[in-house]
Amino acid sequence: MTDTSSDKLITAAERFLGKGEQALTKRERQVLKQAIGRQALSRDTSEVFDDKSTFGQRLADGVASFGGSWTFLISFGVVLLAWVGYNLIMRGGAPDPYPFIFLNLLLSMLAAVQAPVIMMSQNRQAAKDRLVTGHDYECNLKAEIEIMALHDKIDQLRNDDLKRLIGKQQEQIDLLTRLMEKSVGTA
């Protein structure tokens, strides 16, 4: 970073955030640099997050998505009813007679595998939410900085207009004073 941009960063940090350069967080420093350089900050955080995901993470998301869907619930209910119905109809020759011990084993194994996969997916969603929240903070901070900068520009324009107006008034007062002095001198 050049001395000029470093000076701009220090000035912006003190003016807009009320902090010295050393007190800035990494995120605040980045936002200030982007605001000073007039660079866009917005990005698709979902795309950024999904680009970094591994096959296992995408698989966990898919399993959690399917496991929490109506399609899964309805099809699983149909399979359970079919299993119980078949075993009740077959009675003595049933592969899993009442009290359905094999079905209980399968359901327990499914729960034992499905629960950690759903937890992995929830952890990834929490990480994604933290990324989105961080990006929202950066966007809000940059917007605040831009608004404060616009206020400064408007204030400067107003001050320049007032100075120009006062200068014109002074010229008119001087002109009127000279006219009065001429008219008093000639009378």
PDB file of C-alpha atoms in Angstrom, residues 49-64 117 120-121 124:
ATOM      1  CA  PHE A  49     -19.333 -21.479   0.477  1.00  0.00           C
ATOM      2  CA  ASP A  50     -20.517 -24.251  -1.853  1.00  0.00           C
ATOM      3  CA  ASP A  51     -17.366 -24.011  -4.001  1.00  0.00           C
ATOM      4  CA  LYS A  52     -15.281 -24.996  -0.961  1.00  0.00           C
ATOM      5  CA  SER A  53     -17.406 -28.001   0.038  1.00  0.00           C
ATOM      6  CA  THR A  54     -16.066 -31.523  -0.273  1.00  0.00           C
ATOM      7  CA  PHE A  55     -17.909 -34.531  -1.679  1.00  0.00           C
ATOM      8  CA  GLY A  56     -18.688 -35.774   1.857  1.00  0.00           C
ATOM      9  CA  GLN A  57     -20.121 -32.413   2.847  1.00  0.00           C
ATOM     10  CA  ARG A  58     -22.306 -32.245  -0.245  1.00  0.00           C
ATOM     11  CA  LEU A  59     -23.427 -35.844   0.442  1.00  0.00           C
ATOM     12  CA  ALA A  60     -24.319 -34.932   4.054  1.00  0.00           C
ATOM     13  CA  ASP A  61     -26.342 -31.966   2.791  1.00  0.00           C
ATOM     14  CA  GLY A  62     -28.129 -34.197   0.290  1.00  0.00           C
ATOM     15  CA  VAL A  63     -28.931 -36.859   2.902  1.00  0.00           C
ATOM     16  CA  ALA A  64     -30.188 -34.216   5.348  1.00  0.00           C
ATOM     17  CA  VAL A 117     -25.083 -36.981   8.980  1.00  0.00           C
ATOM     18  CA  MET A 120     -22.817 -32.538   9.983  1.00  0.00           C
ATOM     19  CA  SER A 121     -25.193 -30.792   7.633  1.00  0.00           C
ATOM     20  CA  ARG A 124     -22.201 -26.702   7.766  1.00  0.00           C
TER      21      ARG A 124
END
